[in-house]
Amino acid sequence: MIFKKIIYAILGVFFISCFDGSTEKSTINIWHQMHYENRKVLREVCNWYEDENPGIQINLTYRETEELRSNYQSSAMGGSGPELIYGPSDQVGPFAAMGIIQPLDTLFTDDFFNTFVDNAIISYQGHKWMVGDVVGNHLMLLYNKNLVTSPPQNTDELIAMGKEYTLDVDGDGKIDRYGLVWNFTEPFFYAPWLGGFGGWLLDYENQPTLNTEANRKGFAFIKSLRDEHKIIPQECDYEIANAMFLSGEAAMIINGDWSWGNYKGKVDFGIARIPMVSETGLWPTPIVGTKGYSINTNVQGRELEEVNRLLQFLTSAKVQLYFTEKVNSQPSSKAALKDERIAENEILKASARVVEAGRPMAVVPEMRAIWDALRTQYQAVLGGSATPENAASLAQKNALKQIQLMNEVQTPGNSIWIFRLGMFLLGGIILLLIIKNGKDIAESFRENKTAYLFIAPAFVMVFAIIIFPFFYNILISFSNFSLNTFRDWQIIGFHHYVEVFTDLHFYTILIKTGIWTFTNLFFHLGIGILLAVLINRTLPAKPLLRTALIIPWAVPQYISALTWRGMFNQEYGSVNMILEKFLFMEGLQWLSSPTETFIACILTNVWLGFPFMMIVALGGLQSIPTELYEAAEVDGASRWQQFKCITLPMLMPVMIPAMILGMIWTFNNINVVWLVSNGGEPSDQTHILVSFVYKAAFNLYRYGYAAALSMIIFCILLVMGIYSIRQSNSTESVY
């Protein structure tokens, strides 16, 4: 479509204009998700390359795995993004289907690919898309040699040793050291056990196989480790497990080869297979993949040649051996594997034995739907809201449904004529307005050329950042823009809007979003006004108090949300410690139960939001004439009467706009919900509308549906804002 090409051209010009072209050096950007120690090594080898090639500058940008996926999709679609992207092999399928990475077999010869082991070259639909510099990316059992002399060989031994090493050292009733920790709530970390019970995630036709006896037994086994045998923590995400193993508070951990660099020199660790399942006699099957480099489809010409040379350098035997020396990574280069340093490396030899029991990583896009369906039901079992039998059945059903939605390509229906008629009428109205006002606009421009020239840059930026994306979002909300139509979408009419309004799940999330918004707003206003009144009239050290109370708003939300998530941990979080020690209450499962998790998100957002309302209210209070209070005191009015009859009425013109702004912010606040609940955990029960939109767009690649839902959110907020303004008469002085 010509219209789409124009859109992409505009986006390309905008993104290109954001870069400074004054430097003579060619810049190559790499987005990656390497852990800290690996990042340092990557920077070192890139410095080597820059020294050898003075005309090249390499910029490295770290992003979390999901952030890397979503940001790369958006930027590549707009004609920009990094030249090289580094990540796990499972991103190849979606990126290749979208057409946002280049097939490497058109850029390199077979001689180049033959220098790597087979599973380092990631192929999909007949083309090669990624070159891996490390092989593995797999899970294993790591044990602290200072605590565990010999790792368990089967699950019976694991449970026995887990109980032996799970200790309450100081006798306060809390476990000080666990026998085993790992991020057991995530499906990727559960998958090896599914294989150990004789099942797997999908069959050879890439169809999900979740409703199996193996899956039911796997669910029950993990729950028994926590609730029956009590050898793993009640709540444990990746960061907590990692910190516990590093500090000696855990004897064993299930983690991947990417963690070796963090443990090297800090923990004397050994490596073993995840223990055999005693019931089946089968070894758990960790997913074995690779991490490697892919090239942005937008890279062309001379720039592409430079990127190709850099990719060959980064995947060379020399660089891989340097990574091995620094962080014990398993090289993919055949030449590097022949080096004596690899043959003598005990950690790599132990890792190779783990790989023998593994299964290859599937790179098909359908894996995203399978992970998502499995995650929801698996966490429901752990949370006690579903039985293993029901969870396995629903996981299979939901996976099939989501795969169908993901691969569905809608064609224009009857509503397309209504859409076209509407666009024709809208175009006619705009044309009439231009004709009607064109003369006045032209005359104004002639009279005020200098003024128009000065505001032109600001107008261009506003158009590029706000106006164009808004109308582009409206356009794709009427399209079939999705995984399989990423480069070739078309207008289909009102299909997605009908789909949203006929989905009962939408109304459930809408109600939850309303509760989230108005509960937060109530406490933001209540606490903010109360503190403002106290500071303004009675409390000493006002400057110090104002500074202290504004800190929650000043600290970045990302930091605050993750801090609160740690504080809500059931066993080690400060919130439960306060409840138990000072209020004599039993600690709550803040992050494992949907209701408690939703409350945890609200508490976090209340903490983040009240300072803004407090500052606004304090400014309003200081503008109220003191003579009013003096007169009220003479008339015998109490403090409450003064507050009710003077303070509140005088504050309303200030607080109502702030309240409307706070309502919009809170309604759209994805950061707190996403970070505190870890993306809607448990079981996708803590989503609000904006986080549900994010999941639809970047987890299931339903961009048209997500765009339609975002426009509905916009309309809801627009109606709520206009209604609030009219009811409050907050703009009456303007007329």
XYZ file of C-alpha atoms in Angstrom:
735
model
C 0.000 0.000 0.000
C 1.288 3.470 -0.944
C -0.126 4.920 2.268
C 1.888 2.499 4.426
C 5.074 3.309 2.499
C 4.498 7.004 3.181
C 4.023 6.245 6.879
C 7.232 4.227 7.069
C 9.095 6.964 5.190
C 7.899 9.621 7.663
C 8.905 7.427 10.600
C 12.282 6.735 9.033
C 12.979 10.450 8.481
C 11.973 11.221 12.051
C 14.158 8.565 13.653
C 17.111 9.397 11.403
C 16.788 13.063 12.344
C 17.186 12.127 16.013
C 20.793 11.088 15.460
C 23.681 13.513 15.396
C 25.414 13.266 12.063
C 28.294 15.573 12.997
C 30.733 12.792 13.869
C 32.934 11.323 11.190
C 32.845 7.883 12.793
C 30.378 5.226 11.727
C 28.251 4.208 14.688
C 27.081 0.641 15.222
C 24.501 0.124 17.946
C 24.099 -3.208 19.730
C 21.161 -3.996 21.993
C 21.766 -6.944 24.282
C 20.560 -8.577 27.507
C 23.841 -9.857 28.913
C 24.268 -10.052 32.670
C 26.625 -7.672 34.414
C 29.890 -9.609 34.189
C 29.269 -10.524 30.548
C 28.482 -6.886 29.778
C 31.912 -5.830 31.013
C 33.611 -8.386 28.778
C 31.548 -7.308 25.753
C 32.615 -3.714 26.311
C 36.254 -4.792 26.461
C 36.148 -6.691 23.169
C 34.277 -3.826 21.491
C 37.043 -1.504 22.657
C 39.550 -3.812 20.921
C 37.597 -3.538 17.712
C 37.368 0.246 17.942
C 41.143 0.444 18.463
C 41.730 -1.682 15.371
C 39.089 0.254 13.380
C 39.345 3.950 14.313
C 36.456 4.870 12.035
C 33.981 2.711 13.989
C 32.208 3.559 17.225
C 30.202 0.817 18.986
C 27.376 1.776 21.346
C 26.133 -0.925 23.722
C 22.681 -0.746 25.279
C 21.510 -3.224 27.904
C 17.816 -4.079 28.057
C 15.875 -6.716 29.942
C 14.751 -9.562 27.678
C 11.114 -8.491 27.333
C 12.014 -4.811 27.047
C 14.515 -5.681 24.331
C 11.892 -7.602 22.340
C 9.180 -4.951 22.516
C 11.421 -1.926 21.938
C 13.176 -3.584 19.033
C 9.872 -4.452 17.360
C 8.699 -0.840 17.624
C 11.943 0.739 16.443
C 12.566 -1.716 13.588
C 9.044 -1.154 12.275
C 9.763 2.586 12.217
C 12.901 2.107 10.157
C 15.423 2.508 12.972
C 16.665 0.432 15.898
C 20.093 -1.069 16.577
C 22.176 -2.520 13.783
C 22.839 -5.696 15.816
C 20.581 -7.338 18.359
C 21.863 -9.952 20.797
C 19.570 -12.303 22.647
C 18.246 -15.831 23.088
C 17.357 -17.960 20.096
C 13.619 -18.046 20.802
C 13.283 -14.461 19.567
C 14.260 -15.571 16.049
C 10.845 -17.004 15.107
C 8.787 -13.871 15.854
C 11.399 -11.480 14.444
C 11.753 -13.517 11.248
C 7.980 -13.774 10.818
C 7.725 -9.992 11.201
C 10.538 -9.437 8.716
C 12.554 -7.206 11.066
C 15.811 -9.208 10.922
C 17.788 -10.193 7.839
C 18.398 -13.749 6.625
C 22.104 -14.282 7.186
C 22.524 -16.924 4.485
C 22.224 -14.124 1.921
C 25.118 -12.278 3.594
C 27.578 -15.027 4.540
C 28.858 -18.142 2.795
C 28.576 -21.714 4.023
C 32.279 -21.575 4.879
C 31.483 -19.060 7.605
C 28.571 -21.070 9.034
C 30.620 -24.264 8.986
C 33.036 -22.783 11.524
C 30.324 -23.164 14.212
C 28.668 -26.167 15.800
C 25.291 -26.945 14.257
C 23.064 -25.724 17.087
C 24.773 -22.304 17.083
C 23.214 -21.406 13.717
C 19.508 -20.719 14.214
C 17.338 -21.487 11.197
C 13.641 -20.873 10.636
C 11.543 -21.513 7.537
C 14.551 -22.378 5.394
C 16.793 -19.435 6.275
C 19.520 -18.732 8.833
C 18.754 -15.767 11.106
C 21.152 -15.874 14.062
C 24.764 -16.757 14.766
C 25.291 -17.842 18.349
C 28.526 -17.104 20.161
C 27.653 -19.355 23.101
C 25.873 -22.693 23.245
C 23.816 -23.781 26.192
C 21.712 -21.081 27.840
C 20.419 -24.005 29.887
C 19.467 -24.725 33.482
C 21.411 -26.930 35.874
C 21.883 -27.585 39.576
C 24.593 -25.450 41.145
C 25.667 -26.289 44.677
C 27.834 -24.537 47.244
C 30.829 -26.825 47.819
C 31.323 -25.375 51.290
C 27.922 -26.758 52.276
C 27.226 -29.666 49.917
C 29.965 -32.239 49.394
C 28.134 -34.272 46.756
C 25.038 -33.191 44.765
C 21.816 -35.255 44.901
C 21.332 -37.752 42.088
C 17.552 -38.134 42.266
C 14.551 -36.353 43.735
C 14.445 -38.570 46.819
C 17.984 -37.509 47.636
C 17.133 -33.915 46.750
C 14.275 -33.848 49.247
C 16.350 -35.533 51.952
C 19.307 -33.203 51.450
C 16.996 -30.225 51.141
C 15.531 -30.946 54.566
C 19.028 -31.406 55.992
C 20.242 -28.038 54.730
C 17.031 -26.106 55.425
C 17.746 -24.646 58.850
C 16.437 -22.153 61.378
C 19.861 -21.244 62.720
C 18.896 -18.667 65.351
C 15.710 -20.392 66.534
C 13.373 -17.467 65.803
C 10.926 -19.617 63.865
C 12.097 -18.349 60.462
C 14.214 -20.309 58.019
C 17.698 -18.804 57.737
C 19.002 -21.158 55.051
C 17.137 -23.198 52.452
C 18.312 -26.395 50.867
C 17.190 -25.316 47.393
C 16.154 -22.073 45.736
C 15.238 -21.086 42.201
C 12.771 -18.970 40.291
C 10.235 -21.780 40.406
C 7.170 -19.654 39.557
C 8.326 -19.081 35.960
C 7.535 -21.727 33.281
C 11.063 -21.715 31.825
C 12.396 -22.861 35.199
C 9.604 -25.434 35.493
C 10.073 -26.942 32.011
C 12.941 -29.345 32.921
C 10.715 -31.070 35.505
C 7.993 -31.526 32.890
C 10.506 -33.480 30.826
C 11.566 -35.425 33.906
C 7.998 -36.692 34.296
C 7.921 -37.825 30.663
C 6.189 -34.884 28.998
C 7.065 -31.798 27.017
C 5.730 -28.418 25.964
C 4.924 -29.098 22.316
C 5.035 -31.856 19.743
C 6.917 -32.085 16.452
C 4.135 -30.178 14.696
C 4.594 -27.290 17.162
C 1.260 -27.948 18.842
C 1.025 -27.628 22.654
C 1.038 -30.800 24.754
C 0.126 -29.452 28.186
C -2.901 -31.551 29.159
C -0.854 -34.600 30.086
C -0.273 -36.754 33.139
C 3.336 -35.589 33.128
C 2.261 -31.960 33.458
C -0.187 -32.747 36.245
C 2.504 -34.636 38.172
C 5.009 -31.848 37.530
C 2.633 -29.234 38.952
C 1.993 -31.335 42.042
C 5.701 -32.089 42.559
C 6.825 -28.432 42.629
C 3.966 -27.547 44.983
C 4.978 -30.408 47.296
C 8.573 -29.162 47.472
C 7.259 -25.896 48.870
C 4.204 -26.845 50.922
C 4.858 -30.415 52.019
C 8.636 -30.814 52.207
C 9.286 -27.085 52.784
C 12.753 -27.132 51.229
C 12.153 -24.093 48.995
C 10.904 -20.599 49.995
C 7.221 -19.724 49.834
C 7.977 -16.914 47.366
C 11.144 -16.759 45.335
C 11.882 -14.808 42.176
C 15.156 -14.810 40.267
C 16.823 -11.949 42.144
C 15.964 -13.345 45.581
C 17.217 -16.818 44.657
C 20.423 -15.370 43.230
C 21.059 -13.225 46.321
C 20.419 -16.141 48.686
C 22.892 -18.395 46.908
C 25.536 -15.663 46.789
C 25.158 -14.948 50.522
C 25.236 -18.614 51.570
C 21.558 -18.632 52.565
C 20.887 -21.411 50.063
C 22.865 -24.631 49.646
C 21.715 -25.301 46.073
C 20.190 -23.314 43.242
C 18.750 -24.159 39.840
C 20.171 -21.555 37.490
C 21.651 -21.154 34.019
C 25.135 -20.932 32.567
C 24.688 -17.153 32.292
C 25.034 -16.930 36.099
C 28.554 -18.342 36.298
C 30.171 -14.960 35.819
C 28.285 -13.540 38.818
C 29.281 -16.460 41.064
C 32.906 -16.711 39.968
C 35.202 -15.699 42.842
C 32.267 -15.278 45.238
C 30.956 -18.813 45.681
C 32.905 -22.057 45.376
C 30.250 -23.792 43.304
C 29.895 -27.090 41.531
C 27.666 -28.092 38.632
C 25.429 -31.118 38.246
C 22.359 -32.236 36.366
C 19.006 -31.413 37.893
C 18.308 -34.593 39.915
C 16.603 -37.528 38.214
C 12.890 -37.919 38.966
C 12.764 -40.988 41.213
C 9.212 -41.883 40.177
C 9.998 -42.117 36.447
C 13.737 -42.753 36.339
C 14.052 -39.895 33.823
C 16.427 -36.958 33.956
C 14.842 -33.490 33.837
C 15.338 -31.961 30.405
C 16.552 -28.359 30.492
C 15.956 -26.329 27.368
C 19.208 -25.956 25.442
C 19.584 -23.050 23.100
C 22.022 -20.388 22.120
C 22.473 -16.674 22.444
C 23.660 -14.794 19.449
C 23.519 -11.920 17.002
C 20.964 -10.989 14.376
C 21.090 -8.061 11.932
C 18.394 -5.408 11.671
C 16.536 -5.548 8.363
C 16.935 -1.772 7.993
C 20.740 -2.016 7.692
C 21.816 -1.689 4.066
C 24.736 -0.671 1.839
C 28.137 0.188 3.270
C 26.758 0.146 6.800
C 25.739 -3.481 6.304
C 29.289 -4.390 5.275
C 30.662 -2.831 8.478
C 28.064 -4.637 10.582
C 28.965 -7.951 8.908
C 32.630 -7.480 9.765
C 31.777 -6.657 13.379
C 29.526 -9.726 13.657
C 32.332 -11.949 12.382
C 34.699 -10.422 14.951
C 32.269 -10.826 17.880
C 31.664 -14.482 17.009
C 35.311 -15.276 16.301
C 37.208 -17.962 18.191
C 39.441 -15.322 19.784
C 36.536 -13.405 21.299
C 34.701 -16.562 22.373
C 37.798 -17.849 24.178
C 38.146 -14.513 25.965
C 34.540 -14.796 27.167
C 35.282 -18.350 28.304
C 38.311 -17.170 30.233
C 36.368 -14.397 31.969
C 32.890 -15.895 32.535
C 33.212 -19.620 31.651
C 30.850 -19.430 28.684
C 30.586 -22.431 26.350
C 31.952 -21.375 22.921
C 30.207 -22.254 19.673
C 33.264 -21.972 17.427
C 34.738 -25.329 16.390
C 38.217 -23.831 16.541
C 37.643 -22.525 20.061
C 36.345 -25.904 21.217
C 39.657 -27.493 20.219
C 41.597 -25.141 22.481
C 43.192 -26.848 25.498
C 41.651 -24.263 27.823
C 38.227 -25.647 26.936
C 39.269 -29.271 27.355
C 40.721 -28.542 30.804
C 37.804 -26.462 32.072
C 36.000 -28.538 34.703
C 32.949 -26.302 34.733
C 32.441 -26.666 30.977
C 32.908 -30.418 31.153
C 30.242 -30.632 33.862
C 27.988 -28.363 31.797
C 28.403 -30.641 28.771
C 27.007 -33.545 30.801
C 23.975 -31.403 31.637
C 23.449 -30.540 27.973
C 23.282 -34.244 27.105
C 19.981 -34.473 29.002
C 18.540 -31.299 27.476
C 16.138 -30.589 24.636
C 16.592 -27.931 21.948
C 14.901 -24.574 22.261
C 11.931 -24.177 19.918
C 12.128 -20.906 17.991
C 8.611 -20.892 16.530
C 6.445 -17.868 17.470
C 3.816 -20.198 18.953
C 6.105 -20.770 21.944
C 5.062 -17.368 23.310
C 1.447 -18.503 23.504
C 2.448 -21.809 25.103
C 4.595 -20.095 27.737
C 1.811 -17.631 28.495
C -0.873 -20.304 28.880
C 1.377 -22.523 30.992
C 2.469 -19.667 33.230
C -1.084 -18.671 34.125
C -2.262 -22.122 35.163
C 1.003 -23.196 36.794
C 0.870 -20.139 39.073
C -2.780 -20.884 39.813
C -1.724 -24.297 41.158
C 1.027 -22.747 43.269
C -1.443 -20.160 44.572
C -3.943 -22.843 45.542
C -6.727 -21.616 43.247
C -6.571 -24.577 40.831
C -5.910 -28.290 40.983
C -3.172 -29.797 38.790
C -5.842 -31.610 36.752
C -7.880 -28.479 35.993
C -4.765 -26.391 35.437
C -3.301 -28.786 32.857
C -6.597 -28.914 30.964
C -7.024 -25.130 30.936
C -3.389 -24.569 29.969
C -3.858 -26.709 26.853
C -7.166 -25.042 25.982
C -5.792 -21.521 26.438
C -2.598 -22.299 24.498
C -4.604 -23.517 21.495
C -6.863 -20.467 21.678
C -3.967 -18.022 21.888
C -2.103 -19.700 19.028
C -5.236 -19.387 16.917
C -5.584 -15.688 17.787
C -1.872 -15.084 17.198
C -1.928 -16.605 13.719
C -5.341 -15.306 12.730
C -5.317 -12.989 9.718
C -8.565 -11.096 9.392
C -9.792 -10.036 5.968
C -11.947 -6.958 5.274
C -15.583 -7.567 6.234
C -18.810 -5.704 5.581
C -17.860 -3.027 8.102
C -15.081 -1.863 5.781
C -17.663 0.056 3.751
C -18.837 1.887 6.864
C -15.227 2.711 7.650
C -14.545 3.968 4.121
C -17.704 6.065 4.160
C -16.676 7.539 7.503
C -13.180 8.335 6.197
C -14.714 9.935 3.072
C -17.004 12.122 5.167
C -14.177 13.046 7.539
C -11.947 13.960 4.610
C -14.734 16.071 3.184
C -15.219 17.928 6.452
C -11.479 18.606 6.741
C -11.388 19.843 3.129
C -14.331 22.184 3.743
C -12.646 23.583 6.844
C -9.445 24.197 4.899
C -11.368 25.937 2.099
C -13.349 27.975 4.606
C -10.355 29.067 6.656
C -7.603 28.833 4.046
C -7.723 32.507 3.161
C -7.448 33.593 6.798
C -4.574 31.157 7.415
C -2.673 32.372 4.358
C -3.170 36.013 5.339
C -2.070 35.312 8.903
C 1.063 33.586 7.608
C 1.967 36.538 5.390
C 1.578 38.937 8.288
C 3.415 36.801 10.851
C 6.077 34.895 8.914
C 8.708 35.278 11.619
C 6.405 33.987 14.348
C 5.436 30.955 12.246
C 9.083 30.192 11.522
C 9.887 30.263 15.232
C 7.078 27.878 16.168
C 7.714 25.549 13.202
C 10.338 23.355 14.975
C 8.071 22.920 17.985
C 5.135 22.077 15.721
C 7.204 19.489 13.826
C 8.240 17.813 17.099
C 4.689 17.829 18.468
C 3.447 16.386 15.190
C 6.112 13.653 15.161
C 5.832 12.697 18.840
C 2.113 13.179 19.585
C -0.144 13.921 16.627
C 1.199 11.428 14.089
C 1.466 8.441 16.509
C -2.053 9.164 17.760
C -3.626 9.065 14.308
C -1.407 6.162 13.266
C -2.710 4.227 16.274
C -6.261 5.010 15.186
C -5.462 3.694 11.718
C -3.989 0.380 12.838
C -6.898 -0.131 15.239
C -8.986 -0.659 12.088
C -6.395 -2.992 10.540
C -5.304 -6.636 10.751
C -1.821 -5.606 11.912
C -0.377 -8.687 13.676
C 2.507 -11.157 13.696
C 1.850 -12.519 10.206
C 0.933 -9.164 8.637
C 3.681 -7.066 10.191
C 4.874 -5.777 6.816
C 1.679 -6.229 4.817
C -1.323 -5.224 6.902
C -4.580 -3.852 5.522
C -7.661 -2.039 6.774
C -10.440 -4.443 7.817
C -12.966 -2.180 9.548
C -14.433 -2.391 13.055
C -13.580 -6.033 13.768
C -11.304 -5.379 16.764
C -13.720 -2.955 18.403
C -16.503 -5.516 18.156
C -14.129 -8.148 19.544
C -13.281 -5.991 22.564
C -16.866 -5.142 23.454
C -18.054 -8.763 23.113
C -15.287 -10.114 25.360
C -16.435 -10.562 28.973
C -12.802 -10.493 30.098
C -12.621 -6.858 28.997
C -15.377 -5.875 31.419
C -13.723 -7.776 34.274
C -10.476 -5.903 33.736
C -12.360 -2.614 33.272
C -14.005 -3.040 36.695
C -10.646 -3.867 38.259
C -9.124 -0.806 36.571
C -11.909 1.361 38.007
C -11.263 0.008 41.499
C -7.515 0.574 41.016
C -8.017 4.162 39.819
C -10.510 5.422 42.370
C -8.925 3.674 45.356
C -5.560 5.190 44.525
C -7.082 8.598 43.853
C -8.982 8.559 47.156
C -5.816 7.922 49.157
C -3.685 10.262 47.043
C -6.094 13.121 47.732
C -6.836 12.209 51.341
C -3.241 11.726 52.454
C -1.974 14.611 50.313
C -4.457 17.156 51.692
C -4.039 15.917 55.284
C -0.252 16.226 55.181
C -0.458 19.604 53.451
C -2.755 20.954 56.175
C -0.502 19.626 58.945
C 2.670 21.027 57.396
C 1.050 24.359 56.618
C -0.381 25.034 60.068
C 1.117 23.030 62.890
C 4.214 20.942 62.187
C 7.711 22.378 62.771
C 10.661 22.152 60.331
C 8.457 22.675 57.281
C 11.245 22.736 54.642
C 12.724 19.507 55.972
C 9.329 17.778 56.096
C 8.401 18.927 52.606
C 11.672 17.547 51.281
C 11.292 14.220 53.096
C 7.689 13.695 52.032
C 8.342 14.460 48.381
C 11.026 11.750 48.113
C 8.577 8.964 47.057
C 7.533 11.070 44.076
C 11.095 12.113 43.216
C 12.567 8.589 43.150
C 12.080 6.865 39.752
C 9.046 4.595 39.710
C 11.110 1.675 38.440
C 13.337 1.753 41.531
C 10.484 2.271 43.978
C 8.304 -0.471 42.478
C 11.080 -3.081 42.588
C 11.960 -2.027 46.152
C 8.358 -2.480 47.242
C 8.229 -5.858 45.505
C 11.144 -6.959 47.683
C 9.445 -5.544 50.773
C 6.330 -7.604 50.031
C 8.224 -10.911 50.017
C 6.376 -13.326 52.286
C 9.386 -14.502 54.301
C 12.029 -11.806 54.030
C 10.050 -8.659 53.230
C 9.849 -5.831 55.744
C 6.056 -5.518 55.394
C 5.414 -8.973 56.863
C 8.086 -8.419 59.494
C 6.205 -5.338 60.699
C 2.895 -7.215 60.678
C 4.338 -10.089 62.707
C 6.565 -8.258 65.191
C 4.538 -5.157 65.939
C 0.936 -5.997 65.024
C 1.134 -9.690 65.956
C -0.501 -10.675 62.688
C 0.362 -13.581 60.449
C 2.362 -12.652 57.353
C 0.444 -12.512 54.073
C 1.238 -14.059 50.710
C 1.513 -10.668 49.079
C 2.871 -11.865 45.750
C 1.239 -15.301 45.487
C -2.442 -14.491 45.894
C -4.325 -12.326 43.340
C -6.166 -10.199 45.907
C -3.102 -9.561 48.065
C -0.972 -8.812 45.010
C -3.516 -6.279 43.760
C -3.551 -4.649 47.209
C 0.265 -4.613 47.169
C 0.180 -2.739 43.843
C -2.285 -0.209 45.288
C -0.169 0.349 48.420
C 2.906 0.926 46.274
C 1.118 3.403 44.039
C -0.362 5.257 47.016
C 3.176 5.693 48.341
C 4.321 7.015 44.966
C 1.343 9.313 44.326
C 0.446 11.197 47.504
C 3.448 13.627 47.414
C 2.201 15.210 44.174
C -1.212 15.915 45.685
C 0.451 17.150 48.878
C 2.574 19.721 47.006
C -0.410 20.921 44.958
C -2.561 21.218 48.099
C 0.223 22.987 49.990
C 0.488 25.567 47.231
C -3.272 26.069 47.346
C -3.281 26.434 51.139
C -0.597 29.079 51.071
C -2.706 31.153 48.685
C -5.684 31.270 51.091
C -5.787 34.650 52.921
C -5.064 34.268 56.648
C -7.710 36.928 57.348
C -10.416 34.343 56.607
C -9.171 32.073 59.389
C -8.792 35.008 61.795
C -12.364 36.082 61.136
C -13.592 32.526 61.595
C -11.813 32.281 64.958
C -13.430 35.528 66.080
C -16.818 34.043 65.136
C -16.003 30.970 67.267
C -15.531 28.464 64.425
C -13.734 25.256 65.377
C -10.779 23.857 63.446
C -13.077 21.370 61.697
C -15.532 24.103 60.737
C -12.677 26.220 59.381
C -11.447 23.266 57.351
C -14.931 22.442 56.060
C -16.090 25.983 55.261
C -12.852 27.706 54.266
C -10.047 25.277 53.428
C -11.906 22.758 51.279
C -13.908 25.265 49.189
C -10.792 27.368 48.585
C -8.758 24.290 47.650
C -11.230 22.919 45.121
C -10.189 25.107 42.154
C -6.614 23.903 42.684
C -7.264 20.263 43.530
C -9.824 19.371 40.859
C -7.426 19.806 37.896
C -4.802 17.885 39.870
C -7.387 15.184 40.609
C -8.283 14.856 36.918
C -4.612 14.661 36.005
C -4.000 12.099 38.758
C -6.959 10.037 37.535
C -5.495 9.867 34.025
C -2.020 9.031 35.315
C -3.288 6.305 37.620
C -5.616 4.772 35.033
C -2.634 4.435 32.656
C 0.053 3.576 35.216
C 1.524 0.340 33.878
C 4.860 0.645 35.699
C 3.695 -0.193 39.203
C 1.318 -2.987 38.216
C 3.817 -4.583 35.843
C 6.831 -4.398 38.143
C 5.246 -5.220 41.492
C 3.135 -8.074 40.117
C 5.863 -9.188 37.677
C 3.713 -8.788 34.594
C 0.278 -9.631 36.008
C 1.226 -12.444 38.391
C -0.168 -14.548 39.786
C -2.127 -16.157 36.966
C -2.684 -12.905 35.044
C -5.098 -11.783 37.767
C -3.605 -8.359 38.497
C -3.867 -6.744 35.071
C -5.409 -3.347 34.527
C -6.439 -2.269 31.039
C -3.134 -0.691 30.056
C -1.065 -3.721 31.113
C -3.526 -5.985 29.286
C -2.943 -3.879 26.147
C 0.819 -4.330 26.535
C 0.432 -8.088 26.838
C -1.834 -8.289 23.780
C 0.618 -6.275 21.698
C 4.004 -7.642 22.726
C 3.270 -11.111 24.108
C 0.699 -12.239 21.562
C 1.581 -9.845 18.699
C -2.043 -8.698 18.274
C -1.209 -5.108 17.391
C -4.519 -4.196 15.750
C -6.492 -5.505 18.721
C -4.179 -3.700 21.164
C -4.528 -0.450 19.211
C -8.335 -0.714 19.309
C -8.267 -1.373 23.047
C -5.948 1.599 23.602
C -8.370 3.853 21.707
C -11.200 2.630 23.910
C -9.082 3.509 26.948
C -8.520 6.973 25.463
C -12.259 7.464 24.967
C -13.005 6.313 28.532
C -10.500 8.803 29.943
C -11.757 11.573 27.653
C -15.354 11.080 28.806
C -14.308 10.856 32.469
C -12.188 13.993 32.179
C -14.878 16.068 30.447
C -17.526 14.869 32.908
C -15.328 15.738 35.896
C -14.568 19.209 34.546
C -18.222 19.979 33.867
C -19.432 18.666 37.204
C -16.817 20.636 39.115
C -17.106 23.844 37.068
C -13.334 24.061 37.386
C -12.998 26.043 34.138
C -15.916 28.402 34.629
C -13.612 31.398 35.091
C -12.394 30.924 31.536
C -15.767 31.801 30.023
